[in-house]
Amino acid sequence: MIIVFMLRWLFGFVDFSVSGKFPERFLNLAARKGINLWGLTSNNKIFTAKVKIADYNELRHIAVKTKTRIHILKKHGLPFLIYKYKNRSGIFVGTILFFVICQYLSGFIWNIDINVPDTINEYEIRSQLAELGFYEGIKNDNIDIHRIERLINLKNPGISWITINIMGTAATVEMSPNLSEQIDKSEKEDKITNIKAVSDGTITRMEVRNGTAMVMVGEGVRKGQLLVSGIIDYSDGSSSFVDSNAQIYAKTSRTVSVEVPLKVQMTEKNEYIWLKRDIDILGVKIPLTFNSNPDDSYIKNYSRNQISIFNTKIPVYINEEKWQKYDIQYNTITEEQAENIAKNRMELYEVFMLYSTNKGKILQKNYKATRFSDKIVLTANYDMEEDIGIKSVLQVKEN
């Protein structure tokens, strides 16, 4: 239906009325001559319908034969529009220029959508594609898809396969990761490792599965001290090198402090919003508003939207800066409130502290709050049991 309407509009059509003694004969004779009428309605023996311009003159002859009168009610279409503005050449030149520019721009890629898996960096892929001559703004005729797909695999061994699909002014890039490249190369090779201490402590228990233990339970150790050696000596005088595997648990101590000011700065969202907009056409920015940047009591949010015409993206963007005003207020809290806030923060720290350790646990903790002129300082002393071992690669030089 849309195509039919567009064709009718392109060649022009009119709404007309038929009146007289025998309007039915007029309609029958028009049908015999193959004239297409549509939108036919009647009211008190006055018929209205639509017809193409090219057929309207023939309807005049039929009206004379059937002793009826026809009258144009409304005109539609491009021919009437051209006639109306025939003395305004600038409009037609601008219209023609607009379609010529649109036709020219349709030969470029203006939007590249890259679907990358989590293991591949999209920015890195875009940069590599740009180096190979595939970027937003490139002409379609200058793109060798097969060459780009072949070379991107050489540039990025983390990609198993890649395919580029071009649809009009948009392109979609699909790829799959090379799983074999994601395996740590160090895991493919035999490693020789020691286990060293990451902190001071007293050994409480050990679980040595591979390697030679260099410490005993109850022994105090220092940070960086060798706990498990990757060299195993045998009774016959021979030795072997292994990847050490052990958990060395020790009692450790930590001291942490948290400060909470008694005068707290707070921000409250204001109803006032400051907007700045501009339109970006082929990299040329034209301001739509002429507001200057407000002061520091605003927080800026930026958005960029690409314009689409008939589901086809064109190189036109609407940029918007939304500046939200915030009012700054100061509230004074009591010592008890400050101490409770500090304890909550300390408990949150404990969660992350235990998460960062390997099966670590808190044996004992002690809080101490100290009041200063403008703040409360909460100090916590922790006695912990945790795995203090960390692997260290042993470099062996071959002679």
Tab-separated table of C-alpha atoms in Angstrom:
chain	number	residue	atom	x	y	z
A	1	MET	CA	0.000	0.000	0.000
A	2	ILE	CA	2.840	2.400	0.807
A	3	ILE	CA	4.464	1.759	-2.569
A	4	VAL	CA	1.156	2.351	-4.386
A	5	PHE	CA	0.598	5.614	-2.521
A	6	MET	CA	4.155	6.780	-3.257
A	7	LEU	CA	3.700	6.075	-6.982
A	8	ARG	CA	0.380	7.939	-7.034
A	9	TRP	CA	1.927	10.858	-5.169
A	10	LEU	CA	4.889	10.909	-7.541
A	11	PHE	CA	2.702	11.184	-10.666
A	12	GLY	CA	-0.057	13.246	-8.995
A	13	PHE	CA	-3.778	12.650	-8.357
A	14	VAL	CA	-6.888	14.703	-7.525
A	15	ASP	CA	-10.026	14.417	-5.409
A	16	PHE	CA	-13.094	15.271	-7.526
A	17	SER	CA	-16.892	15.266	-7.290
A	18	VAL	CA	-19.533	14.160	-9.834
A	19	SER	CA	-23.051	15.576	-9.829
A	20	GLY	CA	-25.955	15.689	-12.285
A	21	LYS	CA	-28.933	13.622	-13.439
A	22	PHE	CA	-27.071	10.409	-14.240
A	23	PRO	CA	-23.837	10.143	-12.179
A	24	GLU	CA	-24.153	6.328	-12.274
A	25	ARG	CA	-23.758	6.403	-16.092
A	26	PHE	CA	-20.627	8.517	-15.604
A	27	LEU	CA	-19.103	5.892	-13.299
A	28	ASN	CA	-20.062	2.998	-15.601
A	29	LEU	CA	-18.587	4.670	-18.677
A	30	ALA	CA	-15.358	5.480	-16.769
A	31	ALA	CA	-15.066	1.818	-15.744
A	32	ARG	CA	-15.548	0.670	-19.378
A	33	LYS	CA	-12.724	2.911	-20.510
A	34	GLY	CA	-10.460	1.358	-17.837
A	35	ILE	CA	-10.059	4.488	-15.744
A	36	ASN	CA	-9.119	3.556	-12.166
A	37	LEU	CA	-11.141	5.424	-9.532
A	38	TRP	CA	-10.603	4.838	-5.821
A	39	GLY	CA	-11.928	6.204	-2.552
A	40	LEU	CA	-15.455	6.346	-3.996
A	41	THR	CA	-18.180	7.820	-1.707
A	42	SER	CA	-21.697	9.215	-2.287
A	43	ASN	CA	-23.911	11.773	-0.560
A	44	ASN	CA	-27.289	12.926	-2.010
A	45	LYS	CA	-26.397	11.659	-5.520
A	46	ILE	CA	-23.086	13.522	-5.427
A	47	PHE	CA	-20.194	11.100	-5.844
A	48	THR	CA	-16.603	11.831	-4.793
A	49	ALA	CA	-13.533	9.824	-5.794
A	50	LYS	CA	-9.828	10.043	-6.572
A	51	VAL	CA	-8.146	9.695	-9.956
A	52	LYS	CA	-4.707	10.114	-11.532
A	53	ILE	CA	-3.985	13.417	-13.285
A	54	ALA	CA	-3.366	11.612	-16.544
A	55	ASP	CA	-6.953	10.221	-16.485
A	56	TYR	CA	-8.740	13.376	-15.367
A	57	ASN	CA	-8.897	14.976	-18.826
A	58	GLU	CA	-10.620	11.851	-20.154
A	59	LEU	CA	-13.187	12.212	-17.366
A	60	ARG	CA	-14.120	15.662	-18.768
A	61	HIS	CA	-15.216	14.059	-22.060
A	62	ILE	CA	-17.199	11.416	-20.186
A	63	ALA	CA	-18.936	14.144	-18.157
A	64	VAL	CA	-20.047	15.875	-21.364
A	65	LYS	CA	-21.484	12.624	-22.776
A	66	THR	CA	-23.358	11.754	-19.552
A	67	LYS	CA	-24.552	15.326	-18.907
A	68	THR	CA	-22.839	15.458	-15.505
A	69	ARG	CA	-20.543	17.988	-13.889
A	70	ILE	CA	-17.168	17.215	-12.360
A	71	HIS	CA	-15.239	19.467	-10.047
A	72	ILE	CA	-11.744	19.173	-8.559
A	73	LEU	CA	-11.860	19.268	-4.757
A	74	LYS	CA	-8.194	18.807	-3.888
A	75	LYS	CA	-4.868	18.257	-5.633
A	76	HIS	CA	-2.119	15.902	-4.446
A	77	GLY	CA	1.356	14.938	-5.560
A	78	LEU	CA	4.716	16.102	-6.789
A	79	PRO	CA	3.575	17.784	-10.045
A	80	PHE	CA	1.325	20.194	-8.128
A	81	LEU	CA	4.054	20.819	-5.573
A	82	ILE	CA	6.517	21.708	-8.348
A	83	TYR	CA	3.983	24.024	-9.974
A	84	LYS	CA	3.256	25.739	-6.655
A	85	TYR	CA	6.895	26.534	-6.030
A	86	LYS	CA	8.036	26.931	-9.636
A	87	ASN	CA	9.325	30.457	-8.934
A	88	ARG	CA	11.373	29.318	-5.917
A	89	SER	CA	14.297	27.616	-7.577
A	90	GLY	CA	16.281	27.427	-4.347
A	91	ILE	CA	13.886	24.881	-2.888
A	92	PHE	CA	14.285	22.521	-5.833
A	93	VAL	CA	18.028	22.982	-5.961
A	94	GLY	CA	18.208	22.236	-2.226
A	95	THR	CA	15.960	19.181	-2.603
A	96	ILE	CA	18.000	17.794	-5.458
A	97	LEU	CA	21.201	18.529	-3.572
A	98	PHE	CA	19.808	16.767	-0.496
A	99	PHE	CA	19.057	13.573	-2.431
A	100	VAL	CA	22.418	13.738	-4.195
A	101	ILE	CA	24.215	14.044	-0.823
A	102	CYS	CA	22.148	11.206	0.657
A	103	GLN	CA	22.970	9.040	-2.343
A	104	TYR	CA	26.656	9.899	-2.026
A	105	LEU	CA	26.757	9.256	1.746
A	106	SER	CA	25.022	5.902	1.301
A	107	GLY	CA	28.264	4.675	-0.239
A	108	PHE	CA	30.108	4.963	3.092
A	109	ILE	CA	30.140	2.896	6.290
A	110	TRP	CA	28.862	5.088	9.138
A	111	ASN	CA	28.207	2.535	11.873
A	112	ILE	CA	30.308	-0.498	12.844
A	113	ASP	CA	28.787	-2.816	15.461
A	114	ILE	CA	31.376	-5.215	16.908
A	115	ASN	CA	30.130	-8.197	18.900
A	116	VAL	CA	33.102	-9.355	20.954
A	117	PRO	CA	33.247	-12.098	23.607
A	118	ASP	CA	34.302	-11.187	27.138
A	119	THR	CA	37.849	-12.429	26.550
A	120	ILE	CA	38.564	-9.947	23.711
A	121	ASN	CA	39.028	-6.177	24.073
A	122	GLU	CA	36.672	-4.258	21.734
A	123	TYR	CA	38.851	-1.112	21.687
A	124	GLU	CA	41.856	-3.188	20.616
A	125	ILE	CA	39.843	-4.824	17.817
A	126	ARG	CA	38.568	-1.441	16.572
A	127	SER	CA	42.127	-0.097	16.520
A	128	GLN	CA	43.397	-3.115	14.581
A	129	LEU	CA	40.529	-2.884	12.080
A	130	ALA	CA	41.252	0.834	11.603
A	131	GLU	CA	44.916	0.025	10.875
A	132	LEU	CA	43.719	-2.368	8.168
A	133	GLY	CA	41.500	0.326	6.611
A	134	PHE	CA	38.106	-0.595	8.108
A	135	TYR	CA	36.648	2.259	10.129
A	136	GLU	CA	33.549	4.465	10.320
A	137	GLY	CA	33.595	6.851	7.353
A	138	ILE	CA	35.368	4.504	4.907
A	139	LYS	CA	33.912	4.238	1.394
A	140	ASN	CA	32.340	0.880	0.531
A	141	ASP	CA	34.361	0.584	-2.684
A	142	ASN	CA	37.642	0.734	-0.717
A	143	ILE	CA	36.871	-2.241	1.544
A	144	ASP	CA	38.407	-5.649	0.882
A	145	ILE	CA	36.534	-7.781	3.430
A	146	HIS	CA	38.418	-11.019	2.767
A	147	ARG	CA	41.791	-9.307	3.141
A	148	ILE	CA	40.762	-7.684	6.440
A	149	GLU	CA	39.382	-10.958	7.833
A	150	ARG	CA	42.609	-12.724	6.910
A	151	LEU	CA	44.977	-10.084	8.330
A	152	ILE	CA	43.073	-9.508	11.591
A	153	ASN	CA	43.671	-13.153	12.486
A	154	LEU	CA	47.389	-12.597	12.012
A	155	LYS	CA	47.337	-9.409	14.096
A	156	ASN	CA	45.325	-10.926	16.939
A	157	PRO	CA	46.026	-14.627	17.668
A	158	GLY	CA	43.292	-14.519	20.313
A	159	ILE	CA	40.682	-14.643	17.509
A	160	SER	CA	39.655	-18.034	16.100
A	161	TRP	CA	37.527	-16.659	13.255
A	162	ILE	CA	36.012	-13.314	12.253
A	163	THR	CA	33.333	-12.331	9.748
A	164	ILE	CA	32.305	-8.871	8.485
A	165	ASN	CA	28.789	-8.259	7.145
A	166	ILE	CA	27.966	-4.958	5.381
A	167	MET	CA	24.338	-3.871	5.069
A	168	GLY	CA	23.953	-0.431	3.480
A	169	THR	CA	25.778	2.094	5.644
A	170	ALA	CA	26.090	-0.273	8.625
A	171	ALA	CA	28.486	-3.133	9.265
A	172	THR	CA	28.447	-5.965	11.805
A	173	VAL	CA	31.594	-7.731	12.960
A	174	GLU	CA	31.244	-11.171	14.550
A	175	MET	CA	34.119	-13.161	16.015
A	176	SER	CA	34.980	-16.153	18.147
A	177	PRO	CA	37.868	-16.386	20.640
A	178	ASN	CA	40.777	-18.755	20.149
A	179	LEU	CA	40.429	-20.847	23.298
A	180	SER	CA	43.845	-22.415	22.922
A	181	GLU	CA	45.462	-18.961	23.255
A	182	GLN	CA	43.654	-18.316	26.519
A	183	ILE	CA	45.442	-21.154	28.276
A	184	ASP	CA	48.326	-19.727	30.248
A	185	LYS	CA	51.506	-20.702	28.456
A	186	SER	CA	53.195	-21.121	31.768
A	187	GLU	CA	50.764	-23.942	32.537
A	188	LYS	CA	51.835	-25.771	29.381
A	189	GLU	CA	55.445	-25.842	30.482
A	190	ASP	CA	57.022	-27.433	33.523
A	191	LYS	CA	57.590	-24.748	36.163
A	192	ILE	CA	60.098	-24.763	38.995
A	193	THR	CA	58.723	-22.774	41.921
A	194	ASN	CA	59.459	-22.032	45.540
A	195	ILE	CA	56.935	-20.861	48.115
A	196	LYS	CA	57.830	-17.753	50.122
A	197	ALA	CA	56.166	-15.875	52.973
A	198	VAL	CA	54.119	-12.776	52.139
A	199	SER	CA	54.102	-11.531	55.734
A	200	ASP	CA	55.617	-12.092	59.175
A	201	GLY	CA	54.054	-14.761	61.385
A	202	THR	CA	54.305	-17.921	63.460
A	203	ILE	CA	53.662	-21.228	61.670
A	204	THR	CA	50.555	-23.000	63.035
A	205	ARG	CA	50.093	-25.832	60.514
A	206	MET	CA	51.391	-26.959	57.126
A	207	GLU	CA	50.033	-28.958	54.202
A	208	VAL	CA	52.953	-29.720	51.864
A	209	ARG	CA	51.983	-31.776	48.789
A	210	ASN	CA	54.994	-31.132	46.568
A	211	GLY	CA	58.400	-29.699	47.401
A	212	THR	CA	60.685	-29.638	50.443
A	213	ALA	CA	59.477	-27.901	53.630
A	214	MET	CA	62.067	-25.431	54.943
A	215	VAL	CA	60.214	-24.467	58.162
A	216	MET	CA	58.460	-26.257	61.024
A	217	VAL	CA	55.242	-25.719	63.004
A	218	GLY	CA	55.808	-23.209	65.800
A	219	GLU	CA	58.645	-21.464	63.978
A	220	GLY	CA	58.547	-17.714	63.458
A	221	VAL	CA	59.105	-16.508	59.899
A	222	ARG	CA	59.749	-13.158	58.238
A	223	LYS	CA	58.271	-11.701	55.085
A	224	GLY	CA	60.098	-13.073	52.001
A	225	GLN	CA	61.518	-16.101	53.848
A	226	LEU	CA	61.640	-19.413	51.934
A	227	LEU	CA	58.917	-21.769	53.216
A	228	VAL	CA	58.915	-24.602	50.643
A	229	SER	CA	61.705	-25.308	48.169
A	230	GLY	CA	61.110	-26.546	44.617
A	231	ILE	CA	64.322	-28.604	44.805
A	232	ILE	CA	64.012	-32.153	46.186
A	233	ASP	CA	67.244	-33.912	47.234
A	234	TYR	CA	67.361	-37.696	47.307
A	235	SER	CA	69.508	-40.030	49.418
A	236	ASP	CA	71.551	-41.111	46.422
A	237	GLY	CA	72.766	-37.544	45.923
A	238	SER	CA	70.484	-36.741	42.971
A	239	SER	CA	68.002	-33.868	42.827
A	240	SER	CA	64.813	-32.953	40.960
A	241	PHE	CA	63.001	-29.711	40.317
A	242	VAL	CA	59.255	-29.453	40.929
A	243	ASP	CA	56.374	-27.016	40.993
A	244	SER	CA	55.874	-26.537	44.737
A	245	ASN	CA	52.376	-27.091	46.088
A	246	ALA	CA	51.611	-26.336	49.724
A	247	GLN	CA	49.545	-24.299	52.184
A	248	ILE	CA	51.548	-22.789	55.039
A	249	TYR	CA	49.271	-21.382	57.746
A	250	ALA	CA	50.609	-18.921	60.270
A	251	LYS	CA	49.373	-16.643	63.008
A	252	THR	CA	49.684	-13.038	61.831
A	253	SER	CA	48.839	-9.584	63.166
A	254	ARG	CA	47.262	-6.602	61.431
A	255	THR	CA	46.461	-3.066	62.572
A	256	VAL	CA	43.898	-0.982	60.693
A	257	SER	CA	42.542	2.525	61.369
A	258	VAL	CA	39.349	4.203	60.159
A	259	GLU	CA	38.632	7.945	60.435
A	260	VAL	CA	35.134	9.457	60.570
A	261	PRO	CA	34.793	13.282	60.636
A	262	LEU	CA	32.249	14.745	63.050
A	263	LYS	CA	31.194	17.281	60.428
A	264	VAL	CA	29.854	15.433	57.372
A	265	GLN	CA	29.421	16.995	53.940
A	266	MET	CA	26.244	15.914	52.149
A	267	THR	CA	24.864	16.659	48.701
A	268	GLU	CA	21.180	16.988	47.870
A	269	LYS	CA	19.823	16.899	44.314
A	270	ASN	CA	18.292	20.183	43.199
A	271	GLU	CA	15.372	20.463	40.774
A	272	TYR	CA	17.405	22.704	38.455
A	273	ILE	CA	18.917	21.024	35.359
A	274	TRP	CA	21.156	22.765	32.810
A	275	LEU	CA	21.086	21.326	29.271
A	276	LYS	CA	23.557	21.758	26.413
A	277	ARG	CA	22.953	20.216	23.000
A	278	ASP	CA	24.731	20.163	19.676
A	279	ILE	CA	24.411	18.288	16.401
A	280	ASP	CA	27.448	16.523	14.930
A	281	ILE	CA	27.347	16.245	11.120
A	282	LEU	CA	30.360	14.482	9.638
A	283	GLY	CA	32.501	15.665	12.540
A	284	VAL	CA	31.278	19.277	12.366
A	285	LYS	CA	29.523	20.259	15.607
A	286	ILE	CA	26.738	22.832	15.406
A	287	PRO	CA	25.424	24.074	18.781
A	288	LEU	CA	21.682	23.809	19.347
A	289	THR	CA	21.897	25.650	22.663
A	290	PHE	CA	24.282	28.407	23.648
A	291	ASN	CA	24.606	27.778	27.382
A	292	SER	CA	28.052	28.012	28.969
A	293	ASN	CA	29.280	25.440	31.483
A	294	PRO	CA	27.911	26.051	34.992
A	295	ASP	CA	30.017	26.060	38.156
A	296	ASP	CA	31.339	23.100	40.175
A	297	SER	CA	28.089	22.503	42.060
A	298	TYR	CA	26.807	20.570	39.021
A	299	ILE	CA	27.395	16.972	37.965
A	300	LYS	CA	27.538	16.354	34.204
A	301	ASN	CA	26.038	13.385	32.335
A	302	TYR	CA	26.861	13.001	28.639
A	303	SER	CA	24.859	11.152	25.969
A	304	ARG	CA	25.392	10.695	22.226
A	305	ASN	CA	22.651	9.376	19.917
A	306	GLN	CA	23.032	8.550	16.241
A	307	ILE	CA	20.179	9.526	13.901
A	308	SER	CA	18.454	6.834	11.817
A	309	ILE	CA	16.311	7.300	8.704
A	310	PHE	CA	14.151	4.315	7.751
A	311	ASN	CA	16.215	2.109	10.110
A	312	THR	CA	19.452	3.213	8.394
A	313	LYS	CA	21.971	5.035	10.535
A	314	ILE	CA	23.432	8.205	9.038
A	315	PRO	CA	26.573	10.135	10.143
A	316	VAL	CA	24.578	12.600	12.213
A	317	TYR	CA	24.695	12.600	16.021
A	318	ILE	CA	22.820	14.530	18.698
A	319	ASN	CA	25.081	15.210	21.696
A	320	GLU	CA	23.554	16.236	24.999
A	321	GLU	CA	25.150	17.362	28.247
A	322	LYS	CA	22.843	17.314	31.252
A	323	TRP	CA	24.152	19.263	34.229
A	324	GLN	CA	22.355	18.332	37.459
A	325	LYS	CA	22.635	20.886	40.242
A	326	TYR	CA	23.431	19.676	43.758
A	327	ASP	CA	23.228	21.651	46.972
A	328	ILE	CA	26.027	21.070	49.506
A	329	GLN	CA	25.051	20.792	53.161
A	330	TYR	CA	27.027	20.067	56.326
A	331	ASN	CA	25.645	17.947	59.152
A	332	THR	CA	27.245	17.444	62.556
A	333	ILE	CA	27.057	13.967	64.073
A	334	THR	CA	27.671	12.792	67.644
A	335	GLU	CA	30.664	10.789	68.809
A	336	GLU	CA	28.473	7.722	69.210
A	337	GLN	CA	27.160	8.023	65.656
A	338	ALA	CA	30.704	8.498	64.310
A	339	GLU	CA	31.921	5.448	66.230
A	340	ASN	CA	29.067	3.313	64.858
A	341	ILE	CA	29.887	4.448	61.310
A	342	ALA	CA	33.546	3.573	61.871
A	343	LYS	CA	32.626	0.089	63.196
A	344	ASN	CA	30.411	-0.543	60.153
A	345	ARG	CA	33.274	0.411	57.853
A	346	MET	CA	35.651	-1.803	59.826
A	347	GLU	CA	33.275	-4.757	59.526
A	348	LEU	CA	33.092	-4.176	55.790
A	349	TYR	CA	36.891	-4.121	55.668
A	350	GLU	CA	36.961	-7.455	57.523
A	351	VAL	CA	34.798	-9.031	54.817
A	352	PHE	CA	37.185	-7.945	52.068
A	353	MET	CA	40.223	-8.830	54.183
A	354	LEU	CA	39.044	-12.410	54.700
A	355	TYR	CA	38.052	-12.672	51.035
A	356	SER	CA	41.587	-11.745	49.995
A	357	THR	CA	43.150	-14.500	52.113
A	358	ASN	CA	43.214	-18.231	51.448
A	359	LYS	CA	40.942	-19.788	54.097
A	360	GLY	CA	41.957	-17.070	56.531
A	361	LYS	CA	40.086	-16.509	59.790
A	362	ILE	CA	40.125	-13.945	62.575
A	363	LEU	CA	41.309	-15.408	65.879
A	364	GLN	CA	40.907	-12.255	67.945
A	365	LYS	CA	40.173	-8.576	67.380
A	366	ASN	CA	40.266	-5.469	69.563
A	367	TYR	CA	38.722	-2.057	68.805
A	368	LYS	CA	39.874	1.257	70.275
A	369	ALA	CA	38.157	4.599	69.520
A	370	THR	CA	40.067	7.886	69.961
A	371	ARG	CA	38.459	11.351	69.907
A	372	PHE	CA	40.217	14.215	68.166
A	373	SER	CA	38.942	17.779	67.719
A	374	ASP	CA	37.097	17.114	64.470
A	375	LYS	CA	37.014	13.337	64.029
A	376	ILE	CA	36.828	9.883	65.599
A	377	VAL	CA	39.621	7.413	64.823
A	378	LEU	CA	38.817	3.721	65.306
A	379	THR	CA	41.854	1.434	65.479
A	380	ALA	CA	41.467	-2.366	65.188
A	381	ASN	CA	44.124	-4.958	66.063
A	382	TYR	CA	43.619	-8.385	64.484
A	383	ASP	CA	45.182	-11.747	65.308
A	384	MET	CA	44.667	-13.977	62.279
A	385	GLU	CA	45.429	-17.394	60.912
A	386	GLU	CA	46.008	-17.384	57.167
A	387	ASP	CA	47.977	-19.003	54.373
A	388	ILE	CA	51.062	-16.813	54.022
A	389	GLY	CA	52.673	-18.765	51.173
A	390	ILE	CA	53.041	-17.389	47.661
A	391	LYS	CA	54.690	-19.046	44.683
A	392	SER	CA	57.936	-17.681	43.315
A	393	VAL	CA	59.373	-18.980	40.025
A	394	LEU	CA	62.862	-20.381	40.436
A	395	GLN	CA	65.111	-19.341	37.552
A	396	VAL	CA	67.467	-22.139	36.562
A	397	LYS	CA	70.267	-21.352	34.102
A	398	GLU	CA	71.545	-24.087	31.859
A	399	ASN	CA	75.309	-24.212	31.276
